[in-house]
PDB file of C-alpha atoms in Angstrom:
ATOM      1  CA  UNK A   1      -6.597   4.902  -6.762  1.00  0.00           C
ATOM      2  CA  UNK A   2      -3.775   2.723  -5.705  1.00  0.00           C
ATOM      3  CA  UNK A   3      -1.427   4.276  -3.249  1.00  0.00           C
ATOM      4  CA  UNK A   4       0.371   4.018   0.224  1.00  0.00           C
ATOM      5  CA  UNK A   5      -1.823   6.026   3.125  1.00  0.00           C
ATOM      6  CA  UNK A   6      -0.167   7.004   6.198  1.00  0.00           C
ATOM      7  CA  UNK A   7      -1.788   8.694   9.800  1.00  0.00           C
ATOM      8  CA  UNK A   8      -1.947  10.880  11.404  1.00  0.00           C
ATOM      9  CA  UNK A   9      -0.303  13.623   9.259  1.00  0.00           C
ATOM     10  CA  UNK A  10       0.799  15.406  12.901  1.00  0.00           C
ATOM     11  CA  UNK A  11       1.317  13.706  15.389  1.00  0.00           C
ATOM     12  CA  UNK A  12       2.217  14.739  19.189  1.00  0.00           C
ATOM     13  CA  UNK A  13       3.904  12.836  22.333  1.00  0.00           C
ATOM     14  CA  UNK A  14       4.323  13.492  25.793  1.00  0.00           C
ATOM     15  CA  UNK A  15       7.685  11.980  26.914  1.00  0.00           C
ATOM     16  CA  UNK A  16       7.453   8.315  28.028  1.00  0.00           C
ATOM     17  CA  UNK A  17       5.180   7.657  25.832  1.00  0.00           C
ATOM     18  CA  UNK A  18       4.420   5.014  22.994  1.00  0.00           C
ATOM     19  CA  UNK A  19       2.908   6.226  19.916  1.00  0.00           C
ATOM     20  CA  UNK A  20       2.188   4.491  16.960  1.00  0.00           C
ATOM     21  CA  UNK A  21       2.233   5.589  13.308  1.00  0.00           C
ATOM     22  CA  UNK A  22      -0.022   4.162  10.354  1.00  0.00           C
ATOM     23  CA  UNK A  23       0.628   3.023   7.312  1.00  0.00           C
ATOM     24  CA  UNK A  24      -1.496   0.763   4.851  1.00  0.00           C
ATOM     25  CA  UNK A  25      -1.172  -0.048   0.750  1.00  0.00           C
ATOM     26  CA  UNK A  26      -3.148  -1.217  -1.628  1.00  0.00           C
ATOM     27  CA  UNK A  27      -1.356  -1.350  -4.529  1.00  0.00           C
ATOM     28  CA  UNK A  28      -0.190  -5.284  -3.578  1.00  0.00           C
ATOM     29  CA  UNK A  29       3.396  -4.522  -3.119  1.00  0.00           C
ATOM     30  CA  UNK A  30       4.850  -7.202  -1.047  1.00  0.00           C
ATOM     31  CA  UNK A  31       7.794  -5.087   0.849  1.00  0.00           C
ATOM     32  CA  UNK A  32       7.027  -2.131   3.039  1.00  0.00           C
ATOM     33  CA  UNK A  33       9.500   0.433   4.385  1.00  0.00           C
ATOM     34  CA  UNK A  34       9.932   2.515   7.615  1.00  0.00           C
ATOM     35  CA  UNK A  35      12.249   5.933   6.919  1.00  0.00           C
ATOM     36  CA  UNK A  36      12.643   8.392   9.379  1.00  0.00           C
ATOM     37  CA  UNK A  37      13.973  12.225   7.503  1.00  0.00           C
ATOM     38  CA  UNK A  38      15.990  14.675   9.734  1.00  0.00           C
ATOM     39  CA  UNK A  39      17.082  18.010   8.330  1.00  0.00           C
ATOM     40  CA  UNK A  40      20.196  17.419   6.466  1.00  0.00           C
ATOM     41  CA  UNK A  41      20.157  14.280   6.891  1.00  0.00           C
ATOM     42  CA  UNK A  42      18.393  12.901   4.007  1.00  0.00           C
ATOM     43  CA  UNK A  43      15.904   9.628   4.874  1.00  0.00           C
ATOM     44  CA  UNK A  44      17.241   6.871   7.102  1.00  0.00           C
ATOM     45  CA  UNK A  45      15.773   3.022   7.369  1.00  0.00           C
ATOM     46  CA  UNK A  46      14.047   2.368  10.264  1.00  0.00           C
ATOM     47  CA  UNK A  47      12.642  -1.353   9.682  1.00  0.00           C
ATOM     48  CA  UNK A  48      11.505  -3.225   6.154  1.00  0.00           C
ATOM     49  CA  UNK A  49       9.669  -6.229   5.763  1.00  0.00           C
ATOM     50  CA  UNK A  50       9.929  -8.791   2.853  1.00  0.00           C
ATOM     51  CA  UNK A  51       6.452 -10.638   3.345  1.00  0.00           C
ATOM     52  CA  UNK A  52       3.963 -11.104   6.178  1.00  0.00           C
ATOM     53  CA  UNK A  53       4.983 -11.865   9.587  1.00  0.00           C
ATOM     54  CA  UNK A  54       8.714 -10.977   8.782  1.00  0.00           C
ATOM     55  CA  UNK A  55      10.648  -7.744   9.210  1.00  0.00           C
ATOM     56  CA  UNK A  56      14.193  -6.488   9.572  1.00  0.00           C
ATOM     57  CA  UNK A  57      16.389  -3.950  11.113  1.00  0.00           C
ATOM     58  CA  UNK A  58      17.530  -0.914   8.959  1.00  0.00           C
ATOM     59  CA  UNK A  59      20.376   1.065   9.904  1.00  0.00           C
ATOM     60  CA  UNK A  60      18.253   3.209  12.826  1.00  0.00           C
ATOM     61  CA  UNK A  61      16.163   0.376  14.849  1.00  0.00           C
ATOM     62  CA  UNK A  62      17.068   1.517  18.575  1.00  0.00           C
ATOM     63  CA  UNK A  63      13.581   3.103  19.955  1.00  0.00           C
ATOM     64  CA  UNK A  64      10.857   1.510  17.784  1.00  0.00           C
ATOM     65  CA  UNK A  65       9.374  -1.543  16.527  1.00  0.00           C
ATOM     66  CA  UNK A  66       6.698  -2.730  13.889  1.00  0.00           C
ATOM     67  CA  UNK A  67       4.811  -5.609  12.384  1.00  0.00           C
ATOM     68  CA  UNK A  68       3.430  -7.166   9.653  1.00  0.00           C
ATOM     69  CA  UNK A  69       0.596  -9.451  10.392  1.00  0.00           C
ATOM     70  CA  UNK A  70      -0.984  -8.101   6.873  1.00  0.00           C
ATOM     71  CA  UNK A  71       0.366  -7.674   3.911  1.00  0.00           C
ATOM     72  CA  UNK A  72      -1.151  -4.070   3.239  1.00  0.00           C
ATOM     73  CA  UNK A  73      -0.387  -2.813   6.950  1.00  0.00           C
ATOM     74  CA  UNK A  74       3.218  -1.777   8.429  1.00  0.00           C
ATOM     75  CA  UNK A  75       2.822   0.226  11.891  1.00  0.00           C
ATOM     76  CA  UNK A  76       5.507   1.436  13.052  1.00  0.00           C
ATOM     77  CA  UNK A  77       5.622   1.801  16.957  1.00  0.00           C
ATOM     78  CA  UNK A  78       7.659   4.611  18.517  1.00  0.00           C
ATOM     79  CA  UNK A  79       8.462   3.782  21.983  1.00  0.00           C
ATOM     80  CA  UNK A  80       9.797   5.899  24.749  1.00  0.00           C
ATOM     81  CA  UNK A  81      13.157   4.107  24.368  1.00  0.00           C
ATOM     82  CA  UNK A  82      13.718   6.536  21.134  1.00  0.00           C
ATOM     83  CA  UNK A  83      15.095   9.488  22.929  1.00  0.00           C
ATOM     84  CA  UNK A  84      14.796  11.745  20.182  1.00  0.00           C
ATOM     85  CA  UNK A  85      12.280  10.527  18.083  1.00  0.00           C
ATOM     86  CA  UNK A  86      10.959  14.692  16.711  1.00  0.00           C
ATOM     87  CA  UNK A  87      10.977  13.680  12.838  1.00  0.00           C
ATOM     88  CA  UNK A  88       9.238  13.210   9.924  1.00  0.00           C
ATOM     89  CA  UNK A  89       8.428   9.721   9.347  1.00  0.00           C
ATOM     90  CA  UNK A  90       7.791   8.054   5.811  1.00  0.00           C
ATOM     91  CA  UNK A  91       6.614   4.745   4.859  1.00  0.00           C
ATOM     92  CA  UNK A  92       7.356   3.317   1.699  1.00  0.00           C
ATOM     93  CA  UNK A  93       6.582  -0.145  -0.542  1.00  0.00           C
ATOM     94  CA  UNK A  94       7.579  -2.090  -3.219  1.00  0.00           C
ATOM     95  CA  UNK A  95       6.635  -4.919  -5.655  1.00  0.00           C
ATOM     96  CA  UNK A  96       9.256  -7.008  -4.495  1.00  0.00           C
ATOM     97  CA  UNK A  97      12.246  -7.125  -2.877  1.00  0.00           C
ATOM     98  CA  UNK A  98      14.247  -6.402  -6.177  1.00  0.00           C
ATOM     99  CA  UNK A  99      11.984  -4.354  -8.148  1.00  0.00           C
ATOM    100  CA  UNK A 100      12.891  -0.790  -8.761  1.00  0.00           C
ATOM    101  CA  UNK A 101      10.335   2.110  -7.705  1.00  0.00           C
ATOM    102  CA  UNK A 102       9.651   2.467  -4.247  1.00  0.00           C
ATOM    103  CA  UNK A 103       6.216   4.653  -3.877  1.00  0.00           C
ATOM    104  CA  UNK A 104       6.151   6.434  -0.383  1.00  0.00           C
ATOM    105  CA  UNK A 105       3.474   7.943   1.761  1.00  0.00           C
ATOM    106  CA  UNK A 106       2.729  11.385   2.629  1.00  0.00           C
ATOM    107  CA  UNK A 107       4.392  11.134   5.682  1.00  0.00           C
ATOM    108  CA  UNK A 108       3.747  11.509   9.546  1.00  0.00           C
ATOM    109  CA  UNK A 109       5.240  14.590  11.780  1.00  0.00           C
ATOM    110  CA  UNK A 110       5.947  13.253  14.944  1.00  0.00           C
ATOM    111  CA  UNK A 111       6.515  15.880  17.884  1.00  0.00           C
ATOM    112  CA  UNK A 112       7.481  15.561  21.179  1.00  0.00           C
ATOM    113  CA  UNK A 113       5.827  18.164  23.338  1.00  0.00           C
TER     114      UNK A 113
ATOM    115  CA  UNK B   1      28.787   5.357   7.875  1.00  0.00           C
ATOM    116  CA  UNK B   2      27.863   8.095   5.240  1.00  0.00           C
ATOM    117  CA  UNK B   3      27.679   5.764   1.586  1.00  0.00           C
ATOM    118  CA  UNK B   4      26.320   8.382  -0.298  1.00  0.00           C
ATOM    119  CA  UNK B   5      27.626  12.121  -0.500  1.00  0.00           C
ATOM    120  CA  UNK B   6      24.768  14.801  -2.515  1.00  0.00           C
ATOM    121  CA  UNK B   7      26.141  18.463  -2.993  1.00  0.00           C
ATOM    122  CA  UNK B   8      25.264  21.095  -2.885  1.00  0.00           C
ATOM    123  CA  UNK B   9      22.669  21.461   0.078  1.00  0.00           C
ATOM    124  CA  UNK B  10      20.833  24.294  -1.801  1.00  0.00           C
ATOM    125  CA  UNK B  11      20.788  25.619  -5.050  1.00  0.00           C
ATOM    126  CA  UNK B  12      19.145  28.866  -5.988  1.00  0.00           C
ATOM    127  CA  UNK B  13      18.651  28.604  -9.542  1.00  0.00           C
ATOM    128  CA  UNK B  14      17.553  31.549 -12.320  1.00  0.00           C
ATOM    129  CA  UNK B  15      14.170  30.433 -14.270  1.00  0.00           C
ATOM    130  CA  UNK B  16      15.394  28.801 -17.749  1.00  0.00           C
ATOM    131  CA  UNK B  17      19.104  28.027 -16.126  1.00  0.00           C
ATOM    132  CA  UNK B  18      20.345  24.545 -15.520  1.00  0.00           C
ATOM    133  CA  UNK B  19      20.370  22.607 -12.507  1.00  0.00           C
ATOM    134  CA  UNK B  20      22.849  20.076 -11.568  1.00  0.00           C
ATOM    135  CA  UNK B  21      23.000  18.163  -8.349  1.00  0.00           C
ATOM    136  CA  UNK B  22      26.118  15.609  -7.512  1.00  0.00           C
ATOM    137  CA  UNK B  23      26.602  12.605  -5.712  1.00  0.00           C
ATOM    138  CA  UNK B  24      29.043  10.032  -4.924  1.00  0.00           C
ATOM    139  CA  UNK B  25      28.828   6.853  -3.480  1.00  0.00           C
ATOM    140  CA  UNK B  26      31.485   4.427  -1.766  1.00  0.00           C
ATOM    141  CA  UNK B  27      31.007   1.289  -2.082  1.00  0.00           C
ATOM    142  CA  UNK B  28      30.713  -0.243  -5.672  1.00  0.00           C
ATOM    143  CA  UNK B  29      28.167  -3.097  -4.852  1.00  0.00           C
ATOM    144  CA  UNK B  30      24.795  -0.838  -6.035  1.00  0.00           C
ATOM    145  CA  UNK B  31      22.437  -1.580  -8.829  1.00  0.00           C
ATOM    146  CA  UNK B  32      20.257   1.131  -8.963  1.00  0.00           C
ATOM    147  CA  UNK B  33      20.642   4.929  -8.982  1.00  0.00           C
ATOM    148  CA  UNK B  34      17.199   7.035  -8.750  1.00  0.00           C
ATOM    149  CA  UNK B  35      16.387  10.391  -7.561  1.00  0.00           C
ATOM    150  CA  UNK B  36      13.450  10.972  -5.742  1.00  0.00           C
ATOM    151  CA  UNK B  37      11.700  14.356  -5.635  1.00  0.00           C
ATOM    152  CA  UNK B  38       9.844  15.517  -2.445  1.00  0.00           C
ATOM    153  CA  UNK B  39       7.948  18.874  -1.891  1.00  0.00           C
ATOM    154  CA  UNK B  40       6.920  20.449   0.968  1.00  0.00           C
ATOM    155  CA  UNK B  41       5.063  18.113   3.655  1.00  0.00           C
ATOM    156  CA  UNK B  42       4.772  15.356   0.841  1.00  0.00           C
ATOM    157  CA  UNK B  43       7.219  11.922   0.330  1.00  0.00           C
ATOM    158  CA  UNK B  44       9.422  11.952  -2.028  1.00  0.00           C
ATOM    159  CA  UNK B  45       8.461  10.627  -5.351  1.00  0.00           C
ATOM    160  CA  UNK B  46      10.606   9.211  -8.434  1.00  0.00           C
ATOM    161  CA  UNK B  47      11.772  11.134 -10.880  1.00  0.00           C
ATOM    162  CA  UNK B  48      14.112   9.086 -13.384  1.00  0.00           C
ATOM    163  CA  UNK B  49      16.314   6.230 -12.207  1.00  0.00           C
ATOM    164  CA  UNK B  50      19.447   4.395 -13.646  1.00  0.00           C
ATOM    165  CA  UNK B  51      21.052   1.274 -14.143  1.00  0.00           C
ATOM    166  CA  UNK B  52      24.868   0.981 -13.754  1.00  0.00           C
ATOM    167  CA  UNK B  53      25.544  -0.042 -17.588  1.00  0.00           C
ATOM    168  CA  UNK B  54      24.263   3.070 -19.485  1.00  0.00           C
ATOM    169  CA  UNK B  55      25.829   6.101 -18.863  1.00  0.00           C
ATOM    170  CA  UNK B  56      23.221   8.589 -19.491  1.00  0.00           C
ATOM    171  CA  UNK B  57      19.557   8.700 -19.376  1.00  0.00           C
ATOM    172  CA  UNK B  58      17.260  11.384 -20.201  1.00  0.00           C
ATOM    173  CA  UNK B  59      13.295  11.499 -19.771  1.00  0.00           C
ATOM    174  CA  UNK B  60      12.306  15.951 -20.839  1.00  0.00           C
ATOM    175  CA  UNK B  61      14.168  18.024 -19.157  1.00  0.00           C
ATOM    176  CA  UNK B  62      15.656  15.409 -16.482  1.00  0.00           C
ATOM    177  CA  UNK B  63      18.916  14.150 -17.238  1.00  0.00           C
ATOM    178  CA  UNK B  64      20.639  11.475 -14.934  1.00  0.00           C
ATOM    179  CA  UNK B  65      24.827  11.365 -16.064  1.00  0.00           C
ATOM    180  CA  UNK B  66      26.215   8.313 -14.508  1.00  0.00           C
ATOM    181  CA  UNK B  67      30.621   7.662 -13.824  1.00  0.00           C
ATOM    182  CA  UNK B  68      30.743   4.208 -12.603  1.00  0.00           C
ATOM    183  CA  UNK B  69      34.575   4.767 -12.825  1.00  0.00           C
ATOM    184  CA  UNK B  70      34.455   8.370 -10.544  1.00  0.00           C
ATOM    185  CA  UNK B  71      31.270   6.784  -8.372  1.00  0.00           C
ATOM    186  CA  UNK B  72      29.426   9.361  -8.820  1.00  0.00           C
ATOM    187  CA  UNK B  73      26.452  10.554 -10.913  1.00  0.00           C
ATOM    188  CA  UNK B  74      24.926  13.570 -11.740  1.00  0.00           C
ATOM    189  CA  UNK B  75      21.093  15.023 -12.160  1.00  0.00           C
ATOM    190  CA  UNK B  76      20.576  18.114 -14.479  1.00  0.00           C
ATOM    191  CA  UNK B  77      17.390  19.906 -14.602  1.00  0.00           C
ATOM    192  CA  UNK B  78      17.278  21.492 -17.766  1.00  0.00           C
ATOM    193  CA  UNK B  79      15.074  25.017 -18.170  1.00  0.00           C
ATOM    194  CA  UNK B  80      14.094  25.131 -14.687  1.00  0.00           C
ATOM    195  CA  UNK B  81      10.899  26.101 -13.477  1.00  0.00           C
ATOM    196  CA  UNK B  82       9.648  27.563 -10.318  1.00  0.00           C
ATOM    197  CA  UNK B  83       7.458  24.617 -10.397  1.00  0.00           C
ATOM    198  CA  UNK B  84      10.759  22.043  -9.682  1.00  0.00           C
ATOM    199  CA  UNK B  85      11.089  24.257  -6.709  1.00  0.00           C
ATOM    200  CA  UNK B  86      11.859  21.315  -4.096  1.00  0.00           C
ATOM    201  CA  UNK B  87      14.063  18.841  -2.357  1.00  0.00           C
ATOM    202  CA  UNK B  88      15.923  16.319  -4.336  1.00  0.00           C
ATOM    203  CA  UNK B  89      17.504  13.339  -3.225  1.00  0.00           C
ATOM    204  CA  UNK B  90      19.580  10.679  -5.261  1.00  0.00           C
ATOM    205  CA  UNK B  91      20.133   7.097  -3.530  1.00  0.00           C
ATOM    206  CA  UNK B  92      21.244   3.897  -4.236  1.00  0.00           C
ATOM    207  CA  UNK B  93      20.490   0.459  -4.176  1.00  0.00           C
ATOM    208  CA  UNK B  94      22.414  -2.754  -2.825  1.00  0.00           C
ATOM    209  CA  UNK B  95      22.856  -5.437  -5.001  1.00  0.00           C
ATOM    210  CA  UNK B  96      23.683  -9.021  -4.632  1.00  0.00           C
ATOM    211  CA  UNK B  97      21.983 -11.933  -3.313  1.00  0.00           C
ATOM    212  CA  UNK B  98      21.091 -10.071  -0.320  1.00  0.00           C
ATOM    213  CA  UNK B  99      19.295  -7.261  -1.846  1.00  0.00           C
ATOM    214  CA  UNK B 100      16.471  -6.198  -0.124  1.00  0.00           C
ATOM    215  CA  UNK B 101      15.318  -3.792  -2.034  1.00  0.00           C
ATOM    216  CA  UNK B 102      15.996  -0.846   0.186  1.00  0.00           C
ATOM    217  CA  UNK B 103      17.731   2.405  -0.457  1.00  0.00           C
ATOM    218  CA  UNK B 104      20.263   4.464   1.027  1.00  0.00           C
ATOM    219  CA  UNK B 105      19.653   7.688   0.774  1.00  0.00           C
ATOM    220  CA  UNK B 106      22.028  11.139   0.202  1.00  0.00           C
ATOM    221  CA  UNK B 107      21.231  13.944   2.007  1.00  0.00           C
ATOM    222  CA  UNK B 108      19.358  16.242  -0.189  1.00  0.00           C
ATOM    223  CA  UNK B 109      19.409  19.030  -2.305  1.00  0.00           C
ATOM    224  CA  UNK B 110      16.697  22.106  -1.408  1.00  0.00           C
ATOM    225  CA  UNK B 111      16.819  23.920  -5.203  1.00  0.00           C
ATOM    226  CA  UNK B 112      14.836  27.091  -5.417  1.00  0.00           C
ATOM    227  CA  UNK B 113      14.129  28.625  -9.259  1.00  0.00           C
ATOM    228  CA  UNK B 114      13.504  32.312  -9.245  1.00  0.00           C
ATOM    229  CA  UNK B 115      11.030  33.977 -11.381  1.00  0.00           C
TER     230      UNK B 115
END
């Protein structure tokens, strides 16, 4: 089955430190998403990436960073930089860049213990 | 800056009622209007999307009521079921030449339907 896989489901970090999240697709969409969902606050764009070995900002950069050195692998890299980085994190793809349906993961819970 | 407005936070809804959720949006350069539907612990997944030049679109008992005039649009669940018990989000789209195909997001609706 085709789908977007993201780990760990829970994830926990000890302040200072880096941590980085998982997320690979097989369904051969080119673009790939990083949203980060607060309470109340609906989902916010971390970082997306067109094609391979290309990514941009989204609205919430500050604090982490990713690649794309494959087309079916996004990580997303939280670094100790992101001062409050306790969310649930959700990566996302599409076919293209201007194709509709975005298909998302199941999502990583980050937690800063 | 807040583009997109969703109300009401929650909605506690009688099994067989309706279900409407609101939002409005601010800018008029979007394309594409969809409402995701996330459960507990899960991502959100599609549930009916719309383009700017209809002003309706139905798929059962999801209903998506567009106002390109008002910027807003509307979803309506109709004979709700404890099983649509979860968090809805509309969003929209960018468009132009520099669409990237990502979404912004409102901030969610948590609808409950009681027994």
């Amino acid at each position: 089955d085709g789908g977007i896989t993201q780990s760990p489901k829970y994830l926990f970090r000890k302040e200072g430190q880096n941590v980085t999240l998982s997320c690979e697709q097989n369904l051969n969409h080119d673009a790939m998403y990083w949203y980060r969902q607060d309470p109340g606050q609906g989902l916010r764009l971390i970082y997306y990436s067109q094609i391979v070995n290309d990514f941009q900002k989204g609205d919430i950069a500050e604090g982490y960073s990713v690649s794309r050195e494959k087309k079916e692998s996004f990580p997303l890299t939280v670094t100790s930089a992101q001062k409050n980085p306790t969310a649930f994190y959700l990566c996302a793809s599409t076919l293209g860049a201007v194709n509709t349906e975005a298909f998302f993961g199941q999502g990583t819970r980050l937690t800063v213990v | 800056q807040q583009q997109v407005k969703q109300s009401p936070q929650s909605l506690i809804v009688q099994k067989g009622g309706i279900s409407i959720i609101n939002c409005a949006y601010e800018n008029t350069a979007f394309d594409y209007f969809p409402w995701y539907q996330q459960f507990p612990g899960k991502g959100p997944a599609l549930l009916i999307a719309i383009r700017p030049d209809v002003s309706e679109k139905k798929e059962g008992r999801f209903t998506i009521s567009f106002n390109k005039s008002a910027k807003q649009f509307s979803l309506h669940i109709m004979d709700s079921q404890p099983g649509d018990s979860a968090t809805y989000f509309c969003a929209v789209r960018p468009s132009g030449s520099g669409n990237t195909g990502k979404l912004i997001f409102g901030q969610g609706t948590t609808l409950q339907v009681k027994p």
